[in-house]
Amino acid sequence: MFKTLDELGSGNRVLVRLDLNSPVEDGIVKDNRRFARHARTVRELVEDGHRVVVMAHQGRPGRDSFVSLDQHADLLAEYVETPVGFVDDIHGDVAIDAIRSLDAGEVLLLENVRMCDDELPEKPAAEHADSEFVQSLAPEFDCYVNDAYSAAHRSHASLVGFPLVLPAYAGRVMEAEYEANTSIASREFDGQVTMVLGGAKATDVIDVMSALDEAIDHYLLGGIVGELFLRAAGYDVGYDVGGTELYDHQWEDNEDRIRELLAERGDRITLPVDLAYENDDDERAEMPVTDDIEKDFPLLDVGSTTVERYGDVIEDSAAVFVKGALGVFEDERFSTGTVGVLETIATTDCFSVIGGGDTSRAIELYGLDEEYFSHVSIAGGAYVRALTGQSLPGVDALTRSCERVESGVDQ
């Protein structure tokens, strides 16, 4: 397994990778829970007298969200409660000079690592370790800390290259996310395990269901995947209407697997019994899922009876895992499914992991207290890969670094 901050000591020159990727509106970077989460790791490094240099990314080239990290420095400083310097360079002379001028307990944020040509290509860790980016920065540090679990499914230079040339450690976010998101496979629960699945990416959900097999006692479905399963069960829903392009291509890609899952695990899969839509008065309305149901307009949430039934299952569960929203919760009229299920989980004495960026955002949007959940993940793709048992390059790199140190191989 990987090493953590508990084994780091004090007074080092530390290069730390965070995931500060945030919404950007009209050029303004918006605050989100990632700053608060990562601040714990940075604050701990500061308190232990390390010289702290932060790498992070924002957006992708060609997108409006691909901007400088100068605003991120101020946002991070608010949560760390110490000044965070910024340099508009990544591994050139300007960055190196700024790094060398740091004193113990000071923090510096480098420019958006995705502005470096060496960062984005998906390459083996060994190739990234030999890049100019890694080779020019690594000599300035004693160790590397990866706290960017939500980006750990990427094989990018800042995530997998440095652990091959520096002693590497997991930050507190990385440590907590890994433990919670792998708990389906690593923990035993005294009672039934339930998974709530929804969202727009039905293929991801189906991958999760296929991978987990006997680990889950009950699947509670909503969102697009819920409609697709209803379609497979013979109900006239689960296809695109009104110009949407979310259902038909995912049905074509997954029809066989959906039918197989229903045939093999139908007794463990619970589907919505009613669905919500916007009526002619722009208000929420609900209709039961019956043999004569017809989809003539978008269906935007599961219905109230479905929420009650799902709540009964959750209350009898020892563990509940959530991936994806059950409706368009951003519109308060259609938040009943997502928020209702989250509220039930919050008041149930169970181990709970809320995963996926959208679902965790609902907690914040509707004022739910994170303390009522065992873990609220800020990861999306990495959460899915963990649930499906796939390796995460960023985590693998930390593990290999630990193995190299223990075997006595020079970094």
mmCIF file of C-alpha atoms in Angstrom:
data_model
loop_
_atom_site.group_PDB
_atom_site.id
_atom_site.type_symbol
_atom_site.label_atom_id
_atom_site.label_comp_id
_atom_site.label_asym_id
_atom_site.label_seq_id
_atom_site.Cartn_x
_atom_site.Cartn_y
_atom_site.Cartn_z
ATOM 1 C CA MET A 1 0.000 0.000 0.000
ATOM 2 C CA PHE A 2 1.077 3.635 -0.160
ATOM 3 C CA LYS A 3 2.683 5.789 2.521
ATOM 4 C CA THR A 4 0.726 8.650 4.104
ATOM 5 C CA LEU A 5 1.569 11.978 5.740
ATOM 6 C CA ASP A 6 1.913 10.152 9.052
ATOM 7 C CA GLU A 7 5.258 8.855 7.761
ATOM 8 C CA LEU A 8 6.559 12.057 6.179
ATOM 9 C CA GLY A 9 8.321 13.782 9.066
ATOM 10 C CA SER A 10 8.942 17.537 8.948
ATOM 11 C CA GLY A 11 11.028 20.249 7.332
ATOM 12 C CA ASN A 12 11.061 18.904 3.759
ATOM 13 C CA ARG A 13 10.754 20.497 0.355
ATOM 14 C CA VAL A 14 7.403 19.035 -0.718
ATOM 15 C CA LEU A 15 5.812 18.971 -4.161
ATOM 16 C CA VAL A 16 2.092 18.320 -3.730
ATOM 17 C CA ARG A 17 -0.506 17.589 -6.436
ATOM 18 C CA LEU A 18 -4.037 18.803 -5.728
ATOM 19 C CA ASP A 19 -7.202 18.797 -7.835
ATOM 20 C CA LEU A 20 -8.523 22.355 -7.738
ATOM 21 C CA ASN A 21 -10.468 22.089 -10.998
ATOM 22 C CA SER A 22 -13.485 24.375 -10.578
ATOM 23 C CA PRO A 23 -16.436 25.840 -12.443
ATOM 24 C CA VAL A 24 -15.550 29.017 -14.363
ATOM 25 C CA GLU A 25 -18.197 31.614 -15.194
ATOM 26 C CA ASP A 26 -17.307 34.653 -17.293
ATOM 27 C CA GLY A 27 -13.655 34.124 -16.472
ATOM 28 C CA ILE A 28 -14.303 33.978 -12.725
ATOM 29 C CA VAL A 29 -13.242 30.809 -10.895
ATOM 30 C CA LYS A 30 -15.950 29.642 -8.509
ATOM 31 C CA ASP A 31 -15.248 28.268 -5.054
ATOM 32 C CA ASN A 32 -16.089 24.610 -4.507
ATOM 33 C CA ARG A 33 -15.604 21.961 -1.846
ATOM 34 C CA ARG A 34 -12.260 20.850 -3.316
ATOM 35 C CA PHE A 35 -10.477 23.861 -1.853
ATOM 36 C CA ALA A 36 -11.764 23.088 1.624
ATOM 37 C CA ARG A 37 -10.908 19.391 1.336
ATOM 38 C CA HIS A 38 -7.377 19.871 0.057
ATOM 39 C CA ALA A 39 -6.692 22.666 2.544
ATOM 40 C CA ARG A 40 -6.372 20.046 5.278
ATOM 41 C CA THR A 41 -3.376 18.465 3.555
ATOM 42 C CA VAL A 42 -1.716 21.792 2.765
ATOM 43 C CA ARG A 43 -2.344 23.125 6.279
ATOM 44 C CA GLU A 44 -0.797 20.025 7.824
ATOM 45 C CA LEU A 45 2.289 20.357 5.628
ATOM 46 C CA VAL A 46 2.626 24.015 6.610
ATOM 47 C CA GLU A 47 2.284 23.230 10.299
ATOM 48 C CA ASP A 48 5.029 20.613 10.007
ATOM 49 C CA GLY A 49 7.433 23.200 8.647
ATOM 50 C CA HIS A 50 7.618 22.006 5.061
ATOM 51 C CA ARG A 51 8.270 24.236 2.065
ATOM 52 C CA VAL A 52 5.142 23.516 0.038
ATOM 53 C CA VAL A 53 4.828 23.816 -3.734
ATOM 54 C CA VAL A 54 1.425 22.999 -5.221
ATOM 55 C CA MET A 55 0.630 21.659 -8.688
ATOM 56 C CA ALA A 56 -2.958 21.621 -9.978
ATOM 57 C CA HIS A 57 -4.933 21.773 -13.205
ATOM 58 C CA GLN A 58 -7.897 23.752 -14.490
ATOM 59 C CA GLY A 59 -9.937 22.752 -17.531
ATOM 60 C CA ARG A 60 -8.495 21.439 -20.783
ATOM 61 C CA PRO A 61 -6.913 23.245 -23.733
ATOM 62 C CA GLY A 62 -9.558 24.656 -26.047
ATOM 63 C CA ARG A 63 -12.264 24.991 -23.406
ATOM 64 C CA ASP A 64 -13.514 28.161 -21.708
ATOM 65 C CA SER A 65 -12.561 26.674 -18.342
ATOM 66 C CA PHE A 66 -8.887 26.430 -19.364
ATOM 67 C CA VAL A 67 -7.572 29.413 -17.411
ATOM 68 C CA SER A 68 -4.656 30.440 -15.231
ATOM 69 C CA LEU A 69 -4.502 29.392 -11.580
ATOM 70 C CA ASP A 70 -3.868 32.902 -10.265
ATOM 71 C CA GLN A 71 -7.390 33.071 -8.793
ATOM 72 C CA HIS A 72 -7.019 29.598 -7.285
ATOM 73 C CA ALA A 73 -4.149 30.810 -5.105
ATOM 74 C CA ASP A 74 -6.377 33.311 -3.311
ATOM 75 C CA LEU A 75 -9.190 30.775 -2.876
ATOM 76 C CA LEU A 76 -6.845 28.145 -1.468
ATOM 77 C CA ALA A 77 -5.273 30.693 0.895
ATOM 78 C CA GLU A 78 -8.668 31.388 2.475
ATOM 79 C CA TYR A 79 -9.003 27.751 3.535
ATOM 80 C CA VAL A 80 -5.374 27.081 4.441
ATOM 81 C CA GLU A 81 -5.399 30.327 6.435
ATOM 82 C CA THR A 82 -1.928 31.247 5.262
ATOM 83 C CA PRO A 83 -0.761 33.183 2.180
ATOM 84 C CA VAL A 84 -0.392 31.177 -1.031
ATOM 85 C CA GLY A 85 2.003 32.656 -3.558
ATOM 86 C CA PHE A 86 1.541 32.183 -7.287
ATOM 87 C CA VAL A 87 3.993 32.003 -10.164
ATOM 88 C CA ASP A 88 2.915 31.970 -13.818
ATOM 89 C CA ASP A 89 5.420 29.276 -14.697
ATOM 90 C CA ILE A 90 5.553 25.514 -14.203
ATOM 91 C CA HIS A 91 9.104 24.249 -14.467
ATOM 92 C CA GLY A 92 11.094 27.044 -16.081
ATOM 93 C CA ASP A 93 13.636 29.420 -14.517
ATOM 94 C CA VAL A 94 10.945 31.665 -13.037
ATOM 95 C CA ALA A 95 9.321 28.715 -11.244
ATOM 96 C CA ILE A 96 12.657 27.299 -10.061
ATOM 97 C CA ASP A 97 13.736 30.671 -8.640
ATOM 98 C CA ALA A 98 10.427 31.043 -6.795
ATOM 99 C CA ILE A 99 10.699 27.506 -5.396
ATOM 100 C CA ARG A 100 14.243 28.085 -4.145
ATOM 101 C CA SER A 101 13.222 31.303 -2.398
ATOM 102 C CA LEU A 102 10.580 29.583 -0.229
ATOM 103 C CA ASP A 103 11.045 29.451 3.531
ATOM 104 C CA ALA A 104 9.700 26.794 5.888
ATOM 105 C CA GLY A 105 5.930 26.996 6.221
ATOM 106 C CA GLU A 106 5.427 28.936 2.988
ATOM 107 C CA VAL A 107 3.204 27.849 0.098
ATOM 108 C CA LEU A 108 3.598 28.437 -3.625
ATOM 109 C CA LEU A 109 1.138 27.500 -6.392
ATOM 110 C CA LEU A 110 2.562 26.830 -9.849
ATOM 111 C CA GLU A 111 0.721 27.672 -13.064
ATOM 112 C CA ASN A 112 -1.901 25.304 -14.529
ATOM 113 C CA VAL A 113 0.030 22.072 -15.202
ATOM 114 C CA ARG A 114 -2.065 21.425 -18.300
ATOM 115 C CA MET A 115 -0.321 24.396 -19.894
ATOM 116 C CA CYS A 116 2.763 22.178 -19.961
ATOM 117 C CA ASP A 117 3.096 20.081 -23.115
ATOM 118 C CA ASP A 118 4.429 17.114 -21.109
ATOM 119 C CA GLU A 119 1.404 16.852 -18.815
ATOM 120 C CA LEU A 120 -1.618 15.636 -20.745
ATOM 121 C CA PRO A 121 -0.574 12.699 -22.935
ATOM 122 C CA GLU A 122 -1.697 9.388 -21.420
ATOM 123 C CA LYS A 123 1.653 7.585 -21.170
ATOM 124 C CA PRO A 124 3.253 4.922 -18.974
ATOM 125 C CA ALA A 125 4.672 6.305 -15.737
ATOM 126 C CA ALA A 126 8.248 5.547 -16.800
ATOM 127 C CA GLU A 127 7.911 7.729 -19.888
ATOM 128 C CA HIS A 128 6.477 10.584 -17.855
ATOM 129 C CA ALA A 129 9.288 10.223 -15.319
ATOM 130 C CA ASP A 130 11.793 10.883 -18.110
ATOM 131 C CA SER A 131 10.009 14.018 -19.352
ATOM 132 C CA GLU A 132 11.606 17.459 -19.140
ATOM 133 C CA PHE A 133 8.764 18.533 -16.834
ATOM 134 C CA VAL A 134 9.528 15.883 -14.199
ATOM 135 C CA GLN A 135 13.285 15.878 -14.604
ATOM 136 C CA SER A 136 13.580 19.668 -14.211
ATOM 137 C CA LEU A 137 11.314 19.942 -11.163
ATOM 138 C CA ALA A 138 12.112 16.799 -9.170
ATOM 139 C CA PRO A 139 15.664 17.815 -8.093
ATOM 140 C CA GLU A 140 14.167 20.780 -6.224
ATOM 141 C CA PHE A 141 12.235 18.531 -3.823
ATOM 142 C CA ASP A 142 12.749 15.932 -1.135
ATOM 143 C CA CYS A 143 9.391 14.213 -1.684
ATOM 144 C CA TYR A 144 6.101 14.214 -3.551
ATOM 145 C CA VAL A 145 2.543 14.136 -2.162
ATOM 146 C CA ASN A 146 -0.457 13.195 -4.298
ATOM 147 C CA ASP A 147 -3.765 14.404 -2.877
ATOM 148 C CA ALA A 148 -5.627 14.472 -6.219
ATOM 149 C CA TYR A 149 -7.689 11.286 -5.937
ATOM 150 C CA SER A 150 -10.341 12.696 -8.268
ATOM 151 C CA ALA A 151 -7.716 12.813 -11.047
ATOM 152 C CA ALA A 152 -6.047 9.520 -10.119
ATOM 153 C CA HIS A 153 -7.667 7.689 -13.040
ATOM 154 C CA ARG A 154 -5.443 9.728 -15.386
ATOM 155 C CA SER A 155 -1.925 8.682 -16.351
ATOM 156 C CA HIS A 156 -0.605 12.246 -16.563
ATOM 157 C CA ALA A 157 2.912 13.419 -15.772
ATOM 158 C CA SER A 158 2.111 15.283 -12.553
ATOM 159 C CA LEU A 159 0.253 12.222 -11.219
ATOM 160 C CA VAL A 160 2.443 9.263 -12.193
ATOM 161 C CA GLY A 161 5.853 10.634 -13.176
ATOM 162 C CA PHE A 162 7.088 12.117 -9.913
ATOM 163 C CA PRO A 163 6.513 9.003 -7.732
ATOM 164 C CA LEU A 164 9.115 7.186 -9.839
ATOM 165 C CA VAL A 165 11.839 9.701 -9.025
ATOM 166 C CA LEU A 166 10.860 10.959 -5.547
ATOM 167 C CA PRO A 167 9.688 9.321 -2.305
ATOM 168 C CA ALA A 168 5.894 9.588 -2.599
ATOM 169 C CA TYR A 169 3.060 9.894 -0.091
ATOM 170 C CA ALA A 170 -0.732 10.092 -0.154
ATOM 171 C CA GLY A 171 -2.364 13.283 1.096
ATOM 172 C CA ARG A 172 -5.382 13.234 3.403
ATOM 173 C CA VAL A 173 -7.952 13.466 0.583
ATOM 174 C CA MET A 174 -6.272 10.657 -1.331
ATOM 175 C CA GLU A 175 -6.148 8.522 1.807
ATOM 176 C CA ALA A 176 -9.801 9.101 2.778
ATOM 177 C CA GLU A 177 -11.183 8.705 -0.743
ATOM 178 C CA TYR A 178 -9.295 5.486 -1.383
ATOM 179 C CA GLU A 179 -10.420 3.921 1.885
ATOM 180 C CA ALA A 180 -14.092 4.842 1.396
ATOM 181 C CA ASN A 181 -14.386 4.120 -2.308
ATOM 182 C CA THR A 182 -12.825 0.666 -2.083
ATOM 183 C CA SER A 183 -14.832 -0.320 0.986
ATOM 184 C CA ILE A 184 -17.345 -2.400 -1.003
ATOM 185 C CA ALA A 185 -14.550 -4.845 -1.768
ATOM 186 C CA SER A 186 -12.491 -4.408 1.386
ATOM 187 C CA ARG A 187 -15.085 -4.298 4.187
ATOM 188 C CA GLU A 188 -17.648 -6.678 5.578
ATOM 189 C CA PHE A 189 -20.984 -5.231 6.652
ATOM 190 C CA ASP A 190 -23.350 -6.705 9.219
ATOM 191 C CA GLY A 191 -26.476 -6.459 7.090
ATOM 192 C CA GLN A 192 -27.650 -5.669 3.580
ATOM 193 C CA VAL A 193 -25.673 -3.434 1.232
ATOM 194 C CA THR A 194 -27.640 -1.082 -1.004
ATOM 195 C CA MET A 195 -26.539 0.967 -3.994
ATOM 196 C CA VAL A 196 -28.478 3.966 -5.327
ATOM 197 C CA LEU A 197 -27.673 4.535 -8.999
ATOM 198 C CA GLY A 198 -28.701 7.333 -11.332
ATOM 199 C CA GLY A 199 -27.237 10.224 -13.280
ATOM 200 C CA ALA A 200 -26.807 10.850 -17.000
ATOM 201 C CA LYS A 201 -24.009 8.364 -17.730
ATOM 202 C CA ALA A 202 -25.923 5.100 -17.878
ATOM 203 C CA THR A 203 -22.962 3.190 -19.281
ATOM 204 C CA ASP A 204 -20.899 3.983 -16.170
ATOM 205 C CA VAL A 205 -23.718 2.761 -13.935
ATOM 206 C CA ILE A 206 -24.111 -0.453 -15.899
ATOM 207 C CA ASP A 207 -20.357 -1.035 -15.669
ATOM 208 C CA VAL A 208 -20.618 -0.654 -11.893
ATOM 209 C CA MET A 209 -23.524 -3.102 -11.666
ATOM 210 C CA SER A 210 -21.726 -5.640 -13.846
ATOM 211 C CA ALA A 211 -18.545 -5.439 -11.788
ATOM 212 C CA LEU A 212 -20.049 -5.598 -8.308
ATOM 213 C CA ASP A 213 -22.200 -8.676 -8.859
ATOM 214 C CA GLU A 214 -22.854 -10.346 -5.478
ATOM 215 C CA ALA A 215 -21.433 -7.480 -3.400
ATOM 216 C CA ILE A 216 -24.750 -5.586 -3.527
ATOM 217 C CA ASP A 217 -28.061 -6.821 -2.104
ATOM 218 C CA HIS A 218 -30.274 -4.051 -3.511
ATOM 219 C CA TYR A 219 -29.955 -1.699 -6.482
ATOM 220 C CA LEU A 220 -32.248 1.346 -6.448
ATOM 221 C CA LEU A 221 -32.353 2.966 -9.882
ATOM 222 C CA GLY A 222 -33.312 6.396 -11.139
ATOM 223 C CA GLY A 223 -32.199 8.994 -13.663
ATOM 224 C CA ILE A 224 -31.470 7.890 -17.205
ATOM 225 C CA VAL A 225 -30.392 4.399 -16.217
ATOM 226 C CA GLY A 226 -33.684 3.933 -14.365
ATOM 227 C CA GLU A 227 -35.643 4.725 -17.511
ATOM 228 C CA LEU A 228 -33.486 2.428 -19.641
ATOM 229 C CA PHE A 229 -34.143 -0.466 -17.288
ATOM 230 C CA LEU A 230 -37.868 0.334 -17.344
ATOM 231 C CA ARG A 231 -37.690 0.259 -21.136
ATOM 232 C CA ALA A 232 -36.098 -3.197 -20.999
ATOM 233 C CA ALA A 233 -38.864 -4.272 -18.610
ATOM 234 C CA GLY A 234 -41.460 -3.379 -21.252
ATOM 235 C CA TYR A 235 -42.522 0.163 -20.310
ATOM 236 C CA ASP A 236 -42.805 2.910 -22.930
ATOM 237 C CA VAL A 237 -40.051 5.175 -21.531
ATOM 238 C CA GLY A 238 -36.288 5.436 -21.838
ATOM 239 C CA TYR A 239 -35.914 7.126 -25.208
ATOM 240 C CA ASP A 240 -35.150 10.630 -26.431
ATOM 241 C CA VAL A 241 -37.940 13.199 -26.754
ATOM 242 C CA GLY A 242 -37.957 16.958 -27.201
ATOM 243 C CA GLY A 243 -34.520 17.159 -28.782
ATOM 244 C CA THR A 244 -32.654 15.259 -26.053
ATOM 245 C CA GLU A 245 -29.735 13.015 -26.998
ATOM 246 C CA LEU A 246 -29.205 11.064 -23.800
ATOM 247 C CA TYR A 247 -31.199 7.863 -24.077
ATOM 248 C CA ASP A 248 -31.219 6.244 -27.512
ATOM 249 C CA HIS A 249 -27.468 5.892 -28.045
ATOM 250 C CA GLN A 250 -26.971 4.539 -24.513
ATOM 251 C CA TRP A 251 -29.812 2.071 -25.103
ATOM 252 C CA GLU A 252 -28.177 0.864 -28.310
ATOM 253 C CA ASP A 253 -24.824 0.482 -26.541
ATOM 254 C CA ASN A 254 -26.197 -1.323 -23.483
ATOM 255 C CA GLU A 255 -29.477 -3.051 -24.361
ATOM 256 C CA ASP A 256 -28.067 -6.575 -24.150
ATOM 257 C CA ARG A 257 -26.337 -5.947 -20.829
ATOM 258 C CA ILE A 258 -29.426 -4.313 -19.331
ATOM 259 C CA ARG A 259 -31.579 -7.281 -20.290
ATOM 260 C CA GLU A 260 -28.992 -9.690 -18.881
ATOM 261 C CA LEU A 261 -28.829 -7.815 -15.584
ATOM 262 C CA LEU A 262 -32.625 -7.814 -15.284
ATOM 263 C CA ALA A 263 -32.765 -11.530 -16.032
ATOM 264 C CA GLU A 264 -29.956 -12.457 -13.646
ATOM 265 C CA ARG A 265 -30.568 -9.998 -10.803
ATOM 266 C CA GLY A 266 -34.139 -8.846 -11.222
ATOM 267 C CA ASP A 267 -34.939 -9.763 -7.627
ATOM 268 C CA ARG A 268 -32.262 -7.309 -6.448
ATOM 269 C CA ILE A 269 -33.049 -4.442 -8.834
ATOM 270 C CA THR A 270 -35.778 -2.003 -7.800
ATOM 271 C CA LEU A 271 -37.152 0.317 -10.483
ATOM 272 C CA PRO A 272 -39.191 3.528 -10.134
ATOM 273 C CA VAL A 273 -42.926 3.058 -9.710
ATOM 274 C CA ASP A 274 -43.716 6.673 -10.584
ATOM 275 C CA LEU A 275 -41.981 9.499 -12.462
ATOM 276 C CA ALA A 276 -42.179 13.289 -12.404
ATOM 277 C CA TYR A 277 -42.496 15.791 -15.251
ATOM 278 C CA GLU A 278 -43.265 19.459 -15.886
ATOM 279 C CA ASN A 279 -46.952 20.056 -16.613
ATOM 280 C CA ASP A 280 -48.568 22.807 -18.684
ATOM 281 C CA ASP A 281 -48.526 25.119 -15.659
ATOM 282 C CA ASP A 282 -44.724 24.694 -15.297
ATOM 283 C CA GLU A 283 -45.267 22.770 -12.086
ATOM 284 C CA ARG A 284 -44.118 19.348 -10.970
ATOM 285 C CA ALA A 285 -46.548 16.563 -11.746
ATOM 286 C CA GLU A 286 -46.209 12.804 -11.261
ATOM 287 C CA MET A 287 -47.528 9.769 -13.069
ATOM 288 C CA PRO A 288 -47.411 6.091 -12.135
ATOM 289 C CA VAL A 289 -45.371 3.613 -14.145
ATOM 290 C CA THR A 290 -48.092 1.383 -15.609
ATOM 291 C CA ASP A 291 -48.474 -0.786 -18.688
ATOM 292 C CA ASP A 292 -50.132 2.074 -20.580
ATOM 293 C CA ILE A 293 -47.526 4.734 -19.732
ATOM 294 C CA GLU A 294 -46.292 6.783 -22.696
ATOM 295 C CA LYS A 295 -43.338 9.141 -22.775
ATOM 296 C CA ASP A 296 -44.395 12.263 -24.657
ATOM 297 C CA PHE A 297 -42.197 14.728 -22.737
ATOM 298 C CA PRO A 298 -39.023 14.594 -20.643
ATOM 299 C CA LEU A 299 -39.290 12.730 -17.333
ATOM 300 C CA LEU A 300 -37.230 14.680 -14.836
ATOM 301 C CA ASP A 301 -37.306 12.831 -11.519
ATOM 302 C CA VAL A 302 -38.548 9.736 -9.770
ATOM 303 C CA GLY A 303 -41.897 10.170 -8.039
ATOM 304 C CA SER A 304 -42.815 10.507 -4.375
ATOM 305 C CA THR A 305 -43.969 6.897 -3.990
ATOM 306 C CA THR A 306 -40.649 5.700 -5.400
ATOM 307 C CA VAL A 307 -38.793 7.852 -2.871
ATOM 308 C CA GLU A 308 -40.796 6.285 -0.043
ATOM 309 C CA ARG A 309 -40.107 2.755 -1.273
ATOM 310 C CA TYR A 310 -36.413 3.459 -1.705
ATOM 311 C CA GLY A 311 -36.369 4.969 1.779
ATOM 312 C CA ASP A 312 -37.739 1.747 3.264
ATOM 313 C CA VAL A 313 -34.895 -0.243 1.696
ATOM 314 C CA ILE A 314 -32.263 2.271 2.834
ATOM 315 C CA GLU A 315 -33.515 2.243 6.425
ATOM 316 C CA ASP A 316 -32.985 -1.533 6.540
ATOM 317 C CA SER A 317 -29.432 -1.290 5.136
ATOM 318 C CA ALA A 318 -26.095 -1.573 6.902
ATOM 319 C CA ALA A 319 -24.308 0.233 4.079
ATOM 320 C CA VAL A 320 -25.480 2.513 1.260
ATOM 321 C CA PHE A 321 -23.445 3.669 -1.724
ATOM 322 C CA VAL A 322 -24.687 6.396 -4.079
ATOM 323 C CA LYS A 323 -23.572 7.055 -7.653
ATOM 324 C CA GLY A 324 -25.532 9.619 -9.603
ATOM 325 C CA ALA A 325 -28.638 11.735 -9.058
ATOM 326 C CA LEU A 326 -32.185 10.391 -9.404
ATOM 327 C CA GLY A 327 -33.455 13.514 -11.151
ATOM 328 C CA VAL A 328 -32.670 17.025 -12.323
ATOM 329 C CA PHE A 329 -32.068 18.209 -8.776
ATOM 330 C CA GLU A 330 -30.663 21.584 -9.871
ATOM 331 C CA ASP A 331 -34.303 22.522 -10.459
ATOM 332 C CA GLU A 332 -35.902 22.483 -7.013
ATOM 333 C CA ARG A 333 -39.131 21.093 -8.466
ATOM 334 C CA PHE A 334 -37.293 17.924 -9.440
ATOM 335 C CA SER A 335 -35.031 17.518 -6.434
ATOM 336 C CA THR A 336 -37.456 15.271 -4.538
ATOM 337 C CA GLY A 337 -35.832 11.996 -5.575
ATOM 338 C CA THR A 338 -32.185 12.905 -5.052
ATOM 339 C CA VAL A 339 -32.650 14.981 -1.909
ATOM 340 C CA GLY A 340 -35.259 12.643 -0.407
ATOM 341 C CA VAL A 341 -32.929 9.662 -0.694
ATOM 342 C CA LEU A 342 -29.989 11.650 0.698
ATOM 343 C CA GLU A 343 -32.081 12.822 3.652
ATOM 344 C CA THR A 344 -33.076 9.228 4.422
ATOM 345 C CA ILE A 345 -29.453 8.086 4.277
ATOM 346 C CA ALA A 346 -28.456 10.967 6.560
ATOM 347 C CA THR A 347 -30.937 9.868 9.241
ATOM 348 C CA THR A 348 -30.197 6.139 8.945
ATOM 349 C CA ASP A 349 -27.599 4.429 11.106
ATOM 350 C CA CYS A 350 -25.540 3.007 8.248
ATOM 351 C CA PHE A 351 -22.161 3.313 6.574
ATOM 352 C CA SER A 352 -22.660 5.631 3.597
ATOM 353 C CA VAL A 353 -20.579 6.822 0.671
ATOM 354 C CA ILE A 354 -21.965 9.547 -1.581
ATOM 355 C CA GLY A 355 -20.021 9.567 -4.848
ATOM 356 C CA GLY A 356 -19.925 11.565 -8.038
ATOM 357 C CA GLY A 357 -19.600 15.302 -8.449
ATOM 358 C CA ASP A 358 -23.287 15.958 -9.147
ATOM 359 C CA THR A 359 -24.596 13.970 -6.206
ATOM 360 C CA SER A 360 -22.186 15.514 -3.748
ATOM 361 C CA ARG A 361 -23.116 18.937 -5.116
ATOM 362 C CA ALA A 362 -26.749 18.272 -4.190
ATOM 363 C CA ILE A 363 -25.680 17.967 -0.545
ATOM 364 C CA GLU A 364 -24.213 21.435 -0.660
ATOM 365 C CA LEU A 365 -27.007 22.944 -2.753
ATOM 366 C CA TYR A 366 -29.764 21.818 -0.377
ATOM 367 C CA GLY A 367 -27.935 22.498 2.871
ATOM 368 C CA LEU A 368 -27.432 18.906 4.027
ATOM 369 C CA ASP A 369 -24.704 18.352 6.590
ATOM 370 C CA GLU A 370 -21.812 16.237 5.323
ATOM 371 C CA GLU A 371 -21.248 15.019 8.871
ATOM 372 C CA TYR A 372 -24.313 12.789 8.546
ATOM 373 C CA PHE A 373 -22.605 10.712 5.847
ATOM 374 C CA SER A 374 -19.608 8.448 6.335
ATOM 375 C CA HIS A 375 -17.899 9.897 3.269
ATOM 376 C CA VAL A 376 -18.797 12.368 0.535
ATOM 377 C CA SER A 377 -16.551 11.831 -2.456
ATOM 378 C CA ILE A 378 -15.385 14.673 -4.685
ATOM 379 C CA ALA A 379 -14.351 12.190 -7.372
ATOM 380 C CA GLY A 380 -16.241 11.253 -10.516
ATOM 381 C CA GLY A 381 -14.312 9.057 -12.922
ATOM 382 C CA ALA A 382 -11.999 7.768 -10.209
ATOM 383 C CA TYR A 383 -14.992 6.794 -8.068
ATOM 384 C CA VAL A 384 -16.479 4.776 -10.920
ATOM 385 C CA ARG A 385 -13.176 3.032 -11.603
ATOM 386 C CA ALA A 386 -12.787 2.171 -7.926
ATOM 387 C CA LEU A 387 -16.295 0.696 -7.796
ATOM 388 C CA THR A 388 -15.664 -1.364 -10.909
ATOM 389 C CA GLY A 389 -12.396 -2.728 -9.579
ATOM 390 C CA GLN A 390 -10.197 -1.011 -12.144
ATOM 391 C CA SER A 391 -6.764 0.233 -11.200
ATOM 392 C CA LEU A 392 -6.075 3.935 -10.766
ATOM 393 C CA PRO A 393 -2.733 5.025 -12.268
ATOM 394 C CA GLY A 394 -2.226 7.716 -9.629
ATOM 395 C CA VAL A 395 -2.736 5.232 -6.796
ATOM 396 C CA ASP A 396 -0.627 2.575 -8.517
ATOM 397 C CA ALA A 397 2.243 5.069 -8.827
ATOM 398 C CA LEU A 398 2.141 5.780 -5.072
ATOM 399 C CA THR A 399 2.163 2.057 -4.333
ATOM 400 C CA ARG A 400 5.112 1.428 -6.643
ATOM 401 C CA SER A 401 7.016 4.277 -5.012
ATOM 402 C CA CYS A 402 6.480 2.700 -1.604
ATOM 403 C CA GLU A 403 7.643 -0.687 -2.908
ATOM 404 C CA ARG A 404 10.792 0.874 -4.388
ATOM 405 C CA VAL A 405 11.708 2.484 -1.085
ATOM 406 C CA GLU A 406 11.067 -0.702 0.897
ATOM 407 C CA SER A 407 13.155 -2.761 -1.526
ATOM 408 C CA GLY A 408 16.027 -0.322 -1.309
ATOM 409 C CA VAL A 409 15.850 0.776 -4.948
ATOM 410 C CA ASP A 410 17.143 4.319 -5.434
ATOM 411 C CA GLN A 411 14.480 6.861 -6.275
#
